[in-house]
PDB file of C-alpha atoms in Angstrom:
ATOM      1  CA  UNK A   1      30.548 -40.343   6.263  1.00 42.00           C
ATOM      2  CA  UNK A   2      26.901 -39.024   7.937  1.00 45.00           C
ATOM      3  CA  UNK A   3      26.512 -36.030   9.508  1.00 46.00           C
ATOM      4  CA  UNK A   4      25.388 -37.367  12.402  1.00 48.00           C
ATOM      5  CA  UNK A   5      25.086 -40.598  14.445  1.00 47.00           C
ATOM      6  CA  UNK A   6      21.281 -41.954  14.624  1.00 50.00           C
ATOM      7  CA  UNK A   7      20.510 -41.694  18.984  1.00 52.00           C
ATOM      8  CA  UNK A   8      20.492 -45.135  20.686  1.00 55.00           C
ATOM      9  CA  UNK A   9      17.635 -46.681  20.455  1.00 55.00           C
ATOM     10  CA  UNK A  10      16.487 -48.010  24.296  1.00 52.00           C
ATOM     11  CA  UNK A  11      13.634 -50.758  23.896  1.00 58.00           C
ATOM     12  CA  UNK A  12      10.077 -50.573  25.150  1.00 66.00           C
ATOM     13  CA  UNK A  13       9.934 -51.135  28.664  1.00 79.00           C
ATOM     14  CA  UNK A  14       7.205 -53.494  29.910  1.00 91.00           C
ATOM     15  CA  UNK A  15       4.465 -52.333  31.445  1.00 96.00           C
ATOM     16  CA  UNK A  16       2.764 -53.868  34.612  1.00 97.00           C
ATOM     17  CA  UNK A  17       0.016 -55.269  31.971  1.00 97.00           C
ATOM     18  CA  UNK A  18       2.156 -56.621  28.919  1.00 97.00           C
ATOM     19  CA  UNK A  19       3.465 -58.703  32.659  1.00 98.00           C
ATOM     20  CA  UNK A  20       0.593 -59.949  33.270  1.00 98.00           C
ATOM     21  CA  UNK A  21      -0.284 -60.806  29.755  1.00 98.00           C
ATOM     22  CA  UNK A  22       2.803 -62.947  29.735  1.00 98.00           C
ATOM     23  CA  UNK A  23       2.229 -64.568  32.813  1.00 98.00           C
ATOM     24  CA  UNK A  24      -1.851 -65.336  31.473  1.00 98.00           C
ATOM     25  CA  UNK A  25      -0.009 -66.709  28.138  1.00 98.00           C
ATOM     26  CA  UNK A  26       2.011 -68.691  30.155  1.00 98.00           C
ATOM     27  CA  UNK A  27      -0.575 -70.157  32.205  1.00 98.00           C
ATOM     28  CA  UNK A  28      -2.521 -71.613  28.744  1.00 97.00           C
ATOM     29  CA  UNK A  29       0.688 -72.831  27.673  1.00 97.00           C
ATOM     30  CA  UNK A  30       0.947 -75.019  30.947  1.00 97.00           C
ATOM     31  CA  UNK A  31      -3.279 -75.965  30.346  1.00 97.00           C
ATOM     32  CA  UNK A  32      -4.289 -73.468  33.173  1.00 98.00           C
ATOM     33  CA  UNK A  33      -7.105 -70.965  32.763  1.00 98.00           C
ATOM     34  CA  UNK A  34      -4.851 -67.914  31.560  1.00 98.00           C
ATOM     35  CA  UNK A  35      -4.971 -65.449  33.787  1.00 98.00           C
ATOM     36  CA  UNK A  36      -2.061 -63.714  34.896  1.00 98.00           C
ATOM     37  CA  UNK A  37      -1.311 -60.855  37.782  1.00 98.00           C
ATOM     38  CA  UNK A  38       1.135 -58.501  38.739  1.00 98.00           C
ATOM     39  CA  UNK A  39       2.154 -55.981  41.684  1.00 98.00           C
ATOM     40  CA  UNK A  40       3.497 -53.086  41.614  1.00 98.00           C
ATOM     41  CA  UNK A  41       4.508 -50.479  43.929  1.00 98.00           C
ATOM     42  CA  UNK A  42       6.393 -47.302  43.001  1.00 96.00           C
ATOM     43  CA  UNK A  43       7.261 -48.431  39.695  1.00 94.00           C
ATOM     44  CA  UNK A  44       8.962 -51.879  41.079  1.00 96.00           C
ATOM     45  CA  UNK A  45       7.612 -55.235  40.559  1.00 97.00           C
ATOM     46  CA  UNK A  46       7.350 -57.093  43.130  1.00 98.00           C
ATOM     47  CA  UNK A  47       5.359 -60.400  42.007  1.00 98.00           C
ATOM     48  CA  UNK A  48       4.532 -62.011  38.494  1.00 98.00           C
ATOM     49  CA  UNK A  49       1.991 -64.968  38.877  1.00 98.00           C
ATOM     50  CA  UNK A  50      -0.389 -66.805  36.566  1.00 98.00           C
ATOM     51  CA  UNK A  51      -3.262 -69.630  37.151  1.00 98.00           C
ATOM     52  CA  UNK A  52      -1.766 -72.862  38.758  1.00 98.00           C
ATOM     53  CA  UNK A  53      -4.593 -74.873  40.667  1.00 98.00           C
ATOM     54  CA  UNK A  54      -4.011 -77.499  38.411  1.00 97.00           C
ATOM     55  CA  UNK A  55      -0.547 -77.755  38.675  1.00 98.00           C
ATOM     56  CA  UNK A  56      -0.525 -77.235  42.982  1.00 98.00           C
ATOM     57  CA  UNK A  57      -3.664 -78.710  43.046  1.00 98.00           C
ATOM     58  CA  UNK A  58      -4.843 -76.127  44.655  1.00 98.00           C
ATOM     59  CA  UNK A  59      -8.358 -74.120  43.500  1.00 98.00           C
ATOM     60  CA  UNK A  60      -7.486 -71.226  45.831  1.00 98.00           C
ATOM     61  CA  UNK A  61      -4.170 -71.110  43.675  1.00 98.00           C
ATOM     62  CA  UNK A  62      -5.435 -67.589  41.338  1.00 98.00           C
ATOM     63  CA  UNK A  63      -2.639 -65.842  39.525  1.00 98.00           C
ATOM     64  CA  UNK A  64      -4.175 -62.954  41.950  1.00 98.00           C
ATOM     65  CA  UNK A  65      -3.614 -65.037  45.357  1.00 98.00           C
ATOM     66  CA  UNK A  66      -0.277 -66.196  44.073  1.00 98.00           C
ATOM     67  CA  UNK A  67       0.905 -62.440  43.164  1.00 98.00           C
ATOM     68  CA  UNK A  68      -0.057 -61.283  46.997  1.00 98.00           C
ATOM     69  CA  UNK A  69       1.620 -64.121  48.376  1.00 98.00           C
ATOM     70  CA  UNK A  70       4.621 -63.226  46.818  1.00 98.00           C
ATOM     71  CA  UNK A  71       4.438 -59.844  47.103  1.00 98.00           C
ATOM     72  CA  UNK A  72       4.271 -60.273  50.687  1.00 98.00           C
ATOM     73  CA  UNK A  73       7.176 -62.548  51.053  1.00 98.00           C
ATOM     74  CA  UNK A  74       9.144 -60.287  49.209  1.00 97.00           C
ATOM     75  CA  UNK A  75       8.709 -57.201  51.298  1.00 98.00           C
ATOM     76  CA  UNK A  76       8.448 -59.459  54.745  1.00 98.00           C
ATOM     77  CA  UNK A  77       5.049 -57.806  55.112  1.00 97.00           C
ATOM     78  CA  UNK A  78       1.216 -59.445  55.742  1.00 97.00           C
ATOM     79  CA  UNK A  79      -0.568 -56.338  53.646  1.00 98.00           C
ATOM     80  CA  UNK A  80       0.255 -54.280  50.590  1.00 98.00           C
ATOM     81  CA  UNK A  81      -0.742 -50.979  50.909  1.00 97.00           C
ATOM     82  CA  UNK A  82       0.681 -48.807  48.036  1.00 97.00           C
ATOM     83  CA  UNK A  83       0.756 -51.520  46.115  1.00 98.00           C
ATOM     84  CA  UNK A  84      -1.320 -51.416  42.946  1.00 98.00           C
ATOM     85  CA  UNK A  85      -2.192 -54.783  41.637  1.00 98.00           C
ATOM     86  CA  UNK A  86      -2.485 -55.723  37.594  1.00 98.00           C
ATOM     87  CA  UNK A  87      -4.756 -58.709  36.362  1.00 98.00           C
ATOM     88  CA  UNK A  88      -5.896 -60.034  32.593  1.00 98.00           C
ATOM     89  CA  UNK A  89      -9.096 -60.532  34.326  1.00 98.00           C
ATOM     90  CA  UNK A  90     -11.916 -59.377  36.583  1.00 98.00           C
ATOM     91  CA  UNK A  91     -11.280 -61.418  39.801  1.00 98.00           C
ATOM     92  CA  UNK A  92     -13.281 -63.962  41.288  1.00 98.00           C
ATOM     93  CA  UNK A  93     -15.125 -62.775  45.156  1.00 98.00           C
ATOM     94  CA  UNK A  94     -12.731 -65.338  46.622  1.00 98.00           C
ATOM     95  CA  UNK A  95      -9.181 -63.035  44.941  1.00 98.00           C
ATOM     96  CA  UNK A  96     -11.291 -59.754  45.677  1.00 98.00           C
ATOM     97  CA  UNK A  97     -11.207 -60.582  49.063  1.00 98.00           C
ATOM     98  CA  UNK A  98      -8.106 -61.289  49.388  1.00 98.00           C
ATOM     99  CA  UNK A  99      -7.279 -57.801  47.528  1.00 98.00           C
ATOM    100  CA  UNK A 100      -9.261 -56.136  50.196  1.00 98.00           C
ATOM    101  CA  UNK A 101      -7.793 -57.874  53.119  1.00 98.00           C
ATOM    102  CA  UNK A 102      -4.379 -57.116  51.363  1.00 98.00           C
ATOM    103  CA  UNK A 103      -4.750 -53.574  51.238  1.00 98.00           C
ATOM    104  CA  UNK A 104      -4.131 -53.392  47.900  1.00 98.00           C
ATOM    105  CA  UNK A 105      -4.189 -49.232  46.992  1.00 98.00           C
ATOM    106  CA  UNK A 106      -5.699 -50.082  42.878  1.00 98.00           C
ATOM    107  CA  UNK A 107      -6.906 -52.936  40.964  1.00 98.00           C
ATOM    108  CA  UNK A 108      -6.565 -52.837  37.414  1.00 98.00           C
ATOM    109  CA  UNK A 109      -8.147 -55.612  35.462  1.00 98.00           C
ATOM    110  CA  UNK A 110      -8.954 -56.914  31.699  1.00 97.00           C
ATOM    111  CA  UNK A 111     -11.718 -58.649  30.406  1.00 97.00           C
ATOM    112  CA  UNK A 112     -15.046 -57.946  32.696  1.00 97.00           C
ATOM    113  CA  UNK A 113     -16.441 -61.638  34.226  1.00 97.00           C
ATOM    114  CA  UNK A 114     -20.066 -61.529  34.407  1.00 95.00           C
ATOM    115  CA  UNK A 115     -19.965 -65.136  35.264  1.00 94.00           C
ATOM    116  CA  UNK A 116     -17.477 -65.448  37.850  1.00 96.00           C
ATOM    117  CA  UNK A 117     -16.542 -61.841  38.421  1.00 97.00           C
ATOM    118  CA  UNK A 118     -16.332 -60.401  41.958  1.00 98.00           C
ATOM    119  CA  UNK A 119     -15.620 -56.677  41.909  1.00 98.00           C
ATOM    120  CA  UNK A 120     -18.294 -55.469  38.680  1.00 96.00           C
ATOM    121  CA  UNK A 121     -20.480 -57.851  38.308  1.00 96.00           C
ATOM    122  CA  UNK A 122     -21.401 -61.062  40.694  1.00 95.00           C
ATOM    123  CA  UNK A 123     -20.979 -60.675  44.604  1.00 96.00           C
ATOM    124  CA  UNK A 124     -19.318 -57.039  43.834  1.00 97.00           C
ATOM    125  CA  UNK A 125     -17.147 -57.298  47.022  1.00 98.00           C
ATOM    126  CA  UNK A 126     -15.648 -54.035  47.389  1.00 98.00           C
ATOM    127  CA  UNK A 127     -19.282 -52.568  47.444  1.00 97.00           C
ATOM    128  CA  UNK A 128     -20.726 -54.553  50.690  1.00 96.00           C
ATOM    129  CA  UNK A 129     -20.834 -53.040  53.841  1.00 95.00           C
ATOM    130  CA  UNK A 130     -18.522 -55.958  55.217  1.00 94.00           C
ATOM    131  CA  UNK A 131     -16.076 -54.472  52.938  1.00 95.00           C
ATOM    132  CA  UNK A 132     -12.855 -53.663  55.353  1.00 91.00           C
ATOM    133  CA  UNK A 133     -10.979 -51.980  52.099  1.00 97.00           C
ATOM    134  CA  UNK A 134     -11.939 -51.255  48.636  1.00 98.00           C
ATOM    135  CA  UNK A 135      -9.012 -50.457  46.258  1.00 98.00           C
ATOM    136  CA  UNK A 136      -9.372 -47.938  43.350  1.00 98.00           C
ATOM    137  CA  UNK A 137     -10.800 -50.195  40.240  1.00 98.00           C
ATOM    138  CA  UNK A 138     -10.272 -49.512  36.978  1.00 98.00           C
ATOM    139  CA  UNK A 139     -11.122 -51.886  34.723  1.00 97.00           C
ATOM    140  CA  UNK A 140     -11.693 -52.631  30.782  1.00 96.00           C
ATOM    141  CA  UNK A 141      -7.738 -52.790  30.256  1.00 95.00           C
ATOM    142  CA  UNK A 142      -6.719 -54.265  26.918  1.00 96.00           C
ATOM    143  CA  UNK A 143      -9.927 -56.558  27.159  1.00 96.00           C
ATOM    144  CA  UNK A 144     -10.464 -57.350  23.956  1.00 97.00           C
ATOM    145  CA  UNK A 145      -6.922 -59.197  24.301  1.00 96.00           C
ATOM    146  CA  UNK A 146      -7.591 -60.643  27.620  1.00 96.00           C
ATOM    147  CA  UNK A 147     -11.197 -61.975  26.041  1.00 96.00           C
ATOM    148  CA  UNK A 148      -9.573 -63.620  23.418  1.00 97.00           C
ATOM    149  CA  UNK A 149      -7.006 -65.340  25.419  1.00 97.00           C
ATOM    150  CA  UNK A 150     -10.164 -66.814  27.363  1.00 96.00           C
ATOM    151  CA  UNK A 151     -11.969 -67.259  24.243  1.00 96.00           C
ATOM    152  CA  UNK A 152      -9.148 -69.142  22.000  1.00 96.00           C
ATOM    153  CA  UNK A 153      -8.258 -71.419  25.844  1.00 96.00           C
ATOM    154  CA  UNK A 154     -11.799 -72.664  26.510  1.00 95.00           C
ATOM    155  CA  UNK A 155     -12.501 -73.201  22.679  1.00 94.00           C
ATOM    156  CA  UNK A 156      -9.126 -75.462  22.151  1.00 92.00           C
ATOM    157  CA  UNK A 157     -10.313 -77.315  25.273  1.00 89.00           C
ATOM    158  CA  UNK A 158     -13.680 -78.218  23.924  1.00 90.00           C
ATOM    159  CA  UNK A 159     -12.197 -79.732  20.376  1.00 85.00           C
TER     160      UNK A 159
END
């Protein structure tokens, strides 16, 4: 007989970016650009959404654009402010916008778009004088993943 019983082992939880990663895998699996996007606030998610302009067709149809959306059905509410908002990668002017005019409180992001990027590199959104709201951005999350995704996708589409 032991001496003692091992402690119950609780499983990982998932964190707002292992989501989003999901949602991105997802979105290749369906033959959609793979990104993915979550939103948080105070530790509740409130909306997982991946790429789907193909499938609505739809090019304003963003895993970012689709995450507000339902973030803002969920809570009956037109803006997000102290929500935080999760995506594989850097989003396009057209979903930084739509951060901004959601209030969002903090973007965190992926892989870094210097082609089609919005917030870092491109039209840099948030940093125009036009700019109603900026969010806190942090960026460079898990990007060597979220790169690769990308990568792997647009390479499998060429052969």
């Amino acid at each position: 007989m032991p001496d003692s019983i091992p402690a119950r082992q609780t499983p990982p939880r998932e964190t707002p970016l292992d989501l989003a990663f999901a949602a991105a895998r997802r979105a290749a699996a369906a033959g959609e650009v793979p990104v993915g996007a979550v939103v948080v606030r105070d530790g509740q998610v409130l909306a997982v959404a991946h790429n789907r302009p193909r499938a609505l067709n739809d090019p304003t149809a963003h895993a970012e654009i689709l995450a507000i959306r339902a973030a803002c059905a969920a809570l009956g509410e037109d803006r997000l402010p102290g929500c935080d908002l999760y995506v594989t990668l850097e989003p396009c002017p057209m979903c930084a916008a739509a951060i901004g005019f959601a209030r969002i409180r903090r973007l965190y992001y992926g892989a870094a778009d210097p082609k089609g990027g919005g917030v870092e590199h491109g039209a840099r959104v948030f940093s125009q004088p036009t700019c109603h709201h900026a969010p806190e951005v942090y960026g460079g999350f898990r990007e060597d993943e979220g790169a690769a995704l990308l990568r792997d996708f647009f390479r499998d589409r060429r052969a």
